[in-house]
Each structure stands twice: as structure tokens, then as C-alpha cells.
JSON list of C-alpha atoms in Angstrom, two decimals:
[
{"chain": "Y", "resi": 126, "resn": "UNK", "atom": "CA", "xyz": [43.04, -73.87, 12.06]},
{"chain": "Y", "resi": 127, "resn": "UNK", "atom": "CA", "xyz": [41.46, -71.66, 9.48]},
{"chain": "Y", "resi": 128, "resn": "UNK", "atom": "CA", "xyz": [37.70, -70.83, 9.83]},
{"chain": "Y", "resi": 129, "resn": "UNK", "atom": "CA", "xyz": [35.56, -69.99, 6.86]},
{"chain": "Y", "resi": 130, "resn": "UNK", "atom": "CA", "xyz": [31.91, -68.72, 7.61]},
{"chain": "Y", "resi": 131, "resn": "UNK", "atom": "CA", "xyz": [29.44, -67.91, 4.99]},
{"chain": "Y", "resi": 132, "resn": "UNK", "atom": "CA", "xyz": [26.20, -65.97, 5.99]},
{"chain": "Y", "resi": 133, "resn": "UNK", "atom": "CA", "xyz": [23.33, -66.15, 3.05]},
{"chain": "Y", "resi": 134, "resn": "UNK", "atom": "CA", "xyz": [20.53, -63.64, 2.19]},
{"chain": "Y", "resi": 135, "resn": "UNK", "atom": "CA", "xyz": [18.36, -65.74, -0.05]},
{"chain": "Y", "resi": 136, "resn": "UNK", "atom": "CA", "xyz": [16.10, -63.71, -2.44]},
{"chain": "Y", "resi": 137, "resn": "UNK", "atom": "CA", "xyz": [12.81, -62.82, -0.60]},
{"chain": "Y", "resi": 138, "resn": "UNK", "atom": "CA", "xyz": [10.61, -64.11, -3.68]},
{"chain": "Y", "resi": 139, "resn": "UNK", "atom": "CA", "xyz": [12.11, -67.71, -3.87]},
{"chain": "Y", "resi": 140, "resn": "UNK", "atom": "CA", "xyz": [9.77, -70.80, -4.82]},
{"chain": "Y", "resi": 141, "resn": "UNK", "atom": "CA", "xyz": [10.07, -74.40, -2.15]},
{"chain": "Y", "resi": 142, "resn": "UNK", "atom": "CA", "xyz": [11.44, -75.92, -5.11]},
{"chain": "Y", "resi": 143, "resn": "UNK", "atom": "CA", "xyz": [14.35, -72.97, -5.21]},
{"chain": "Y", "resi": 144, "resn": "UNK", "atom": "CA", "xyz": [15.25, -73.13, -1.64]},
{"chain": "Y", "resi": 145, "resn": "UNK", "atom": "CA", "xyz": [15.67, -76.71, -1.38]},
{"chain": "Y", "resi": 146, "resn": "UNK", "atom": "CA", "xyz": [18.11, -76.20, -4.62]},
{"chain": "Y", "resi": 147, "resn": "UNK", "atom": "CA", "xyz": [19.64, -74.13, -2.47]},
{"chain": "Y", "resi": 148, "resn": "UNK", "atom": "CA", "xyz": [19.99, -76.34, 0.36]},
{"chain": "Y", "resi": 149, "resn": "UNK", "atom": "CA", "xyz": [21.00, -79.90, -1.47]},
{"chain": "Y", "resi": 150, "resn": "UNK", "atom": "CA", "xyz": [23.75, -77.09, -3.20]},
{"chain": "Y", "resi": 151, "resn": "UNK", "atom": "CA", "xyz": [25.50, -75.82, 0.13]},
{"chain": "Y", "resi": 152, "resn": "UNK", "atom": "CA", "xyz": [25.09, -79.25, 1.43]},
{"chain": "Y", "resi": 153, "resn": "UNK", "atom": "CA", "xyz": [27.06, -81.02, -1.30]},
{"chain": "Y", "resi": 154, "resn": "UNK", "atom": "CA", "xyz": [30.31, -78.51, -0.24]},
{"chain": "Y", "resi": 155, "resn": "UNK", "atom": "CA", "xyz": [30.66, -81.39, 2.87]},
{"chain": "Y", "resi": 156, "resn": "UNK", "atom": "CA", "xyz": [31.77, -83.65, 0.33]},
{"chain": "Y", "resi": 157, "resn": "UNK", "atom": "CA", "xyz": [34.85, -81.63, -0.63]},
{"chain": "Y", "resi": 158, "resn": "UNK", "atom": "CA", "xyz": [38.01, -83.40, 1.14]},
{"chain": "Y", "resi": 159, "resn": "UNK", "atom": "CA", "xyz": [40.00, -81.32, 3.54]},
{"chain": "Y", "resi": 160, "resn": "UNK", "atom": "CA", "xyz": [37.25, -79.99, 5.52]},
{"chain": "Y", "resi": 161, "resn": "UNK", "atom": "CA", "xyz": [37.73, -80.59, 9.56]},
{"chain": "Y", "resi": 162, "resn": "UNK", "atom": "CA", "xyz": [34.07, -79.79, 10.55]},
{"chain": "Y", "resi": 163, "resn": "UNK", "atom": "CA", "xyz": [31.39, -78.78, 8.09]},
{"chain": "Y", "resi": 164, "resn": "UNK", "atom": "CA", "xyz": [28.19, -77.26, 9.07]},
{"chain": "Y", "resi": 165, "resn": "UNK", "atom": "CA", "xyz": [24.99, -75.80, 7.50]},
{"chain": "Y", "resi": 166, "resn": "UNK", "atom": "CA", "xyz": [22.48, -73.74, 9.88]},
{"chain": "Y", "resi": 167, "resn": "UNK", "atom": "CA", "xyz": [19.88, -71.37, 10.07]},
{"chain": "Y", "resi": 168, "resn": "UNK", "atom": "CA", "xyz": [19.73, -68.43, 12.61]},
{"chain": "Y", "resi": 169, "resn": "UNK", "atom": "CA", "xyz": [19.04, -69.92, 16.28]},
{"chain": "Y", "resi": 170, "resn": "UNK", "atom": "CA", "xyz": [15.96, -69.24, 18.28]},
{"chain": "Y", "resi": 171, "resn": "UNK", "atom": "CA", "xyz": [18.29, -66.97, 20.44]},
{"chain": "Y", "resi": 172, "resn": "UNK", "atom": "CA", "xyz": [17.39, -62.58, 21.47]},
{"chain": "Y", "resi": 173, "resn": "UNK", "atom": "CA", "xyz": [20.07, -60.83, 22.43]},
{"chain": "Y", "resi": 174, "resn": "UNK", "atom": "CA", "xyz": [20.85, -57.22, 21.06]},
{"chain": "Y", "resi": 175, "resn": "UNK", "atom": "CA", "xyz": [24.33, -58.04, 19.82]},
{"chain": "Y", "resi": 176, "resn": "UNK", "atom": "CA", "xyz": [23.01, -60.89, 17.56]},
{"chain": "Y", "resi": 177, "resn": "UNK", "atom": "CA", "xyz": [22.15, -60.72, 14.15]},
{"chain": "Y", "resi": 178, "resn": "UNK", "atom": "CA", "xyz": [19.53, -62.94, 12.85]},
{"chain": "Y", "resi": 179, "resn": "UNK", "atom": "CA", "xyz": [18.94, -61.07, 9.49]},
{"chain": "Y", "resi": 180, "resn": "UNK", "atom": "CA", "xyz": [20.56, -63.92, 7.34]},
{"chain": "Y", "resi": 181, "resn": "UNK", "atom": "CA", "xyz": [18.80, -66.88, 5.74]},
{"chain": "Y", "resi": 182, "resn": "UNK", "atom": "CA", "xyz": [21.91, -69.27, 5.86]},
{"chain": "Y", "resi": 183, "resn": "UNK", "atom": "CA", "xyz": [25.03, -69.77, 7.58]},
{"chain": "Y", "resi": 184, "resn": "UNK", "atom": "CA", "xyz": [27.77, -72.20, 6.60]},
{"chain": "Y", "resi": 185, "resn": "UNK", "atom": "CA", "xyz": [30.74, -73.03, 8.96]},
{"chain": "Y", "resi": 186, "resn": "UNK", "atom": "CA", "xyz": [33.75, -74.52, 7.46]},
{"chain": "Y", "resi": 187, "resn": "UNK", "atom": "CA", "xyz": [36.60, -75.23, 9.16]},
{"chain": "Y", "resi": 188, "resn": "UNK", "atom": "CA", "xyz": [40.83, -76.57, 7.69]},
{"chain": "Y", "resi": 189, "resn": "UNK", "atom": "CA", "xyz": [43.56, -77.58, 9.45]},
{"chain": "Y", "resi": 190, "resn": "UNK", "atom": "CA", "xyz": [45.57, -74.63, 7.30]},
{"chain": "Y", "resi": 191, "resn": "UNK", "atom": "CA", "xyz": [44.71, -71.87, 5.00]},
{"chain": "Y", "resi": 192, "resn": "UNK", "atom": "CA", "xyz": [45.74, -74.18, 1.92]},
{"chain": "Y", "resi": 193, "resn": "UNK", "atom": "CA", "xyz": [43.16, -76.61, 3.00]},
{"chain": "Y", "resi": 194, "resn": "UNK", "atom": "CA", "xyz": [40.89, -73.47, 2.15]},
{"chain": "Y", "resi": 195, "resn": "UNK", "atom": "CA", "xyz": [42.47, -72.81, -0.96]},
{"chain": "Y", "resi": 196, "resn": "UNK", "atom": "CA", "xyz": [41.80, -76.17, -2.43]},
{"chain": "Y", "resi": 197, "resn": "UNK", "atom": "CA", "xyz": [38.77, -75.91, -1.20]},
{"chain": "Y", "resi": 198, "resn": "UNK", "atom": "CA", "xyz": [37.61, -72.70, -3.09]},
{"chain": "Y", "resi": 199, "resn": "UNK", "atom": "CA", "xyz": [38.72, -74.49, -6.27]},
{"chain": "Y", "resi": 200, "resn": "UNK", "atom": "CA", "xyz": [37.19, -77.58, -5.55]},
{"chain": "Y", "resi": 201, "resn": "UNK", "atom": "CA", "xyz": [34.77, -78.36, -8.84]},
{"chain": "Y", "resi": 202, "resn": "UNK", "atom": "CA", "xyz": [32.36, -79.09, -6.38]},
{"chain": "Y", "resi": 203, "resn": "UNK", "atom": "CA", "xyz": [32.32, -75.83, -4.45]},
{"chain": "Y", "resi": 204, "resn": "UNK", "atom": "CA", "xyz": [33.15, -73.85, -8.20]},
{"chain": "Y", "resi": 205, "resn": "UNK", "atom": "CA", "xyz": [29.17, -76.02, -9.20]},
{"chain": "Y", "resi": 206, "resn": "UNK", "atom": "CA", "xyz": [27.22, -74.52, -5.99]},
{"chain": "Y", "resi": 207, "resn": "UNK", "atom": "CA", "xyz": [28.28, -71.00, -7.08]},
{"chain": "Y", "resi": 208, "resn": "UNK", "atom": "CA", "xyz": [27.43, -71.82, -10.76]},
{"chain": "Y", "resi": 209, "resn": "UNK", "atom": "CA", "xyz": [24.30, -73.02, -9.96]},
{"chain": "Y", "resi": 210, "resn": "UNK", "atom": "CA", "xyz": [23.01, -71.05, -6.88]},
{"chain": "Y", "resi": 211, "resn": "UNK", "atom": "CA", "xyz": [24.37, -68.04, -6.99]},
{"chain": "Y", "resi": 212, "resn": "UNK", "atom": "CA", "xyz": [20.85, -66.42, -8.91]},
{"chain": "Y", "resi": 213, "resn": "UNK", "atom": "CA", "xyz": [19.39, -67.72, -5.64]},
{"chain": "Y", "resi": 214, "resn": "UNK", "atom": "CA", "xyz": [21.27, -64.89, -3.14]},
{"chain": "Y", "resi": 215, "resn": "UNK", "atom": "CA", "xyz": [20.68, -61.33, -2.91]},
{"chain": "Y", "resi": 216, "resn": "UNK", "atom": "CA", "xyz": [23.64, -61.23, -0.22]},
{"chain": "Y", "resi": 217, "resn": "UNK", "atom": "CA", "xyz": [27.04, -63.33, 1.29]},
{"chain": "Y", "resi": 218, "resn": "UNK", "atom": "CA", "xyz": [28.74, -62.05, 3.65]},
{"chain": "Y", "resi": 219, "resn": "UNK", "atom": "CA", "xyz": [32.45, -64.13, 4.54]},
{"chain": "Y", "resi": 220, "resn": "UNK", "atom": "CA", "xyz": [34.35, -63.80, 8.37]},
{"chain": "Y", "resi": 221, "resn": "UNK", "atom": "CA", "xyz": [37.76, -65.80, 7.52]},
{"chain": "Y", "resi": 222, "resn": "UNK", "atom": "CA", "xyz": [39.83, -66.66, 10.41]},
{"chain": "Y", "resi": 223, "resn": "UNK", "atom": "CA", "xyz": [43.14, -68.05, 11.51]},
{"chain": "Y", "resi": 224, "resn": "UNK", "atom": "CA", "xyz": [43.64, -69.25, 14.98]},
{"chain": "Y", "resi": 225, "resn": "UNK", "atom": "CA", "xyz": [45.87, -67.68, 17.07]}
]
């Protein structure tokens, strides 16, 4: 399996109207074919020192190979969120993984 996570800083000053662009954007990359679990999130009500709660968004994807993830970084539909959102983030921050 190969695990893409995406942690989002929005821009402090955003409008309702901005954020929800933001949303219905990183929402639409569950459409793209290949994924094997999609998942958009906001930090959990959890407190523990080793757990950073900083970011505004996190998005989980997960492929059955790296190629899956490939594709998907191409995809016209993931290429469109990062067209169109990308004024919206001050910050992204990307953990890939293979399993072992």
C-alpha cells in the first residue's frame, strides 16, 4: 500500500464562503479512480503532548501501489483543487508512505 497524507494550514483571514471552497475542493479528490480509502478530517478532540493539532485540514489517501499515486497527482481533477485552492493555504505539509 502507499499512504499519502496531506496536513492544511488554511489562511487565518479566510471568509465562510472561502473555506467551504476549500472543502467542496479537497472533497472532489475522492472522485479520482485508484484511491483505496479516501478521507477528509479536521484535528480530533484528542490532548496528548506528542500530538499536533496546529493544522486546519488533513487528507488521508491511500493506493494499492505507488503508481496508483502517480496517476493520481496527475489526475485533472486533483491538478483543478491545486489551481483553484491553492491561494486558500498558507501551509501543506505531505508524510508519504510505503508499507512494509
Amino acid at each position: 500500500m502507499f499512504v499519502h497524507i496531506v496536513n492544511f494550514w488554511l489562511k487565518p483571514d479566510l471568509s465562510t464562503e472561502d473555506r467551504q471552497k476549500f472543502v467542496e475542493g479537497v472533497s472532489s479528490l475522492g472522485t479520482i479512480e485508484g484511491l483505496v480509502t479516501f478521507n477528509v478530517g479536521t484535528p480530533a478532540d484528542t490532548d496528548r503532548p506528542v500530538i499536533d493539532k496546529s493544522y486546519d485540514y488533513n487528507l488521508l489517501t491511500v493506493f494499492n501501489n505507488i503508481e496508483g499515486h502517480d496517476k493520481y497527482q496527475v489526475d485533472p481533477i486533483h491538478l483543478k483543487f491545486v489551481e483553484e485552492c491553492k491561494h486558500l493555504w498558507d501551509r501543506v505539509l505531505i508524510y508519504d508512505a510505503e508499507s512494509i
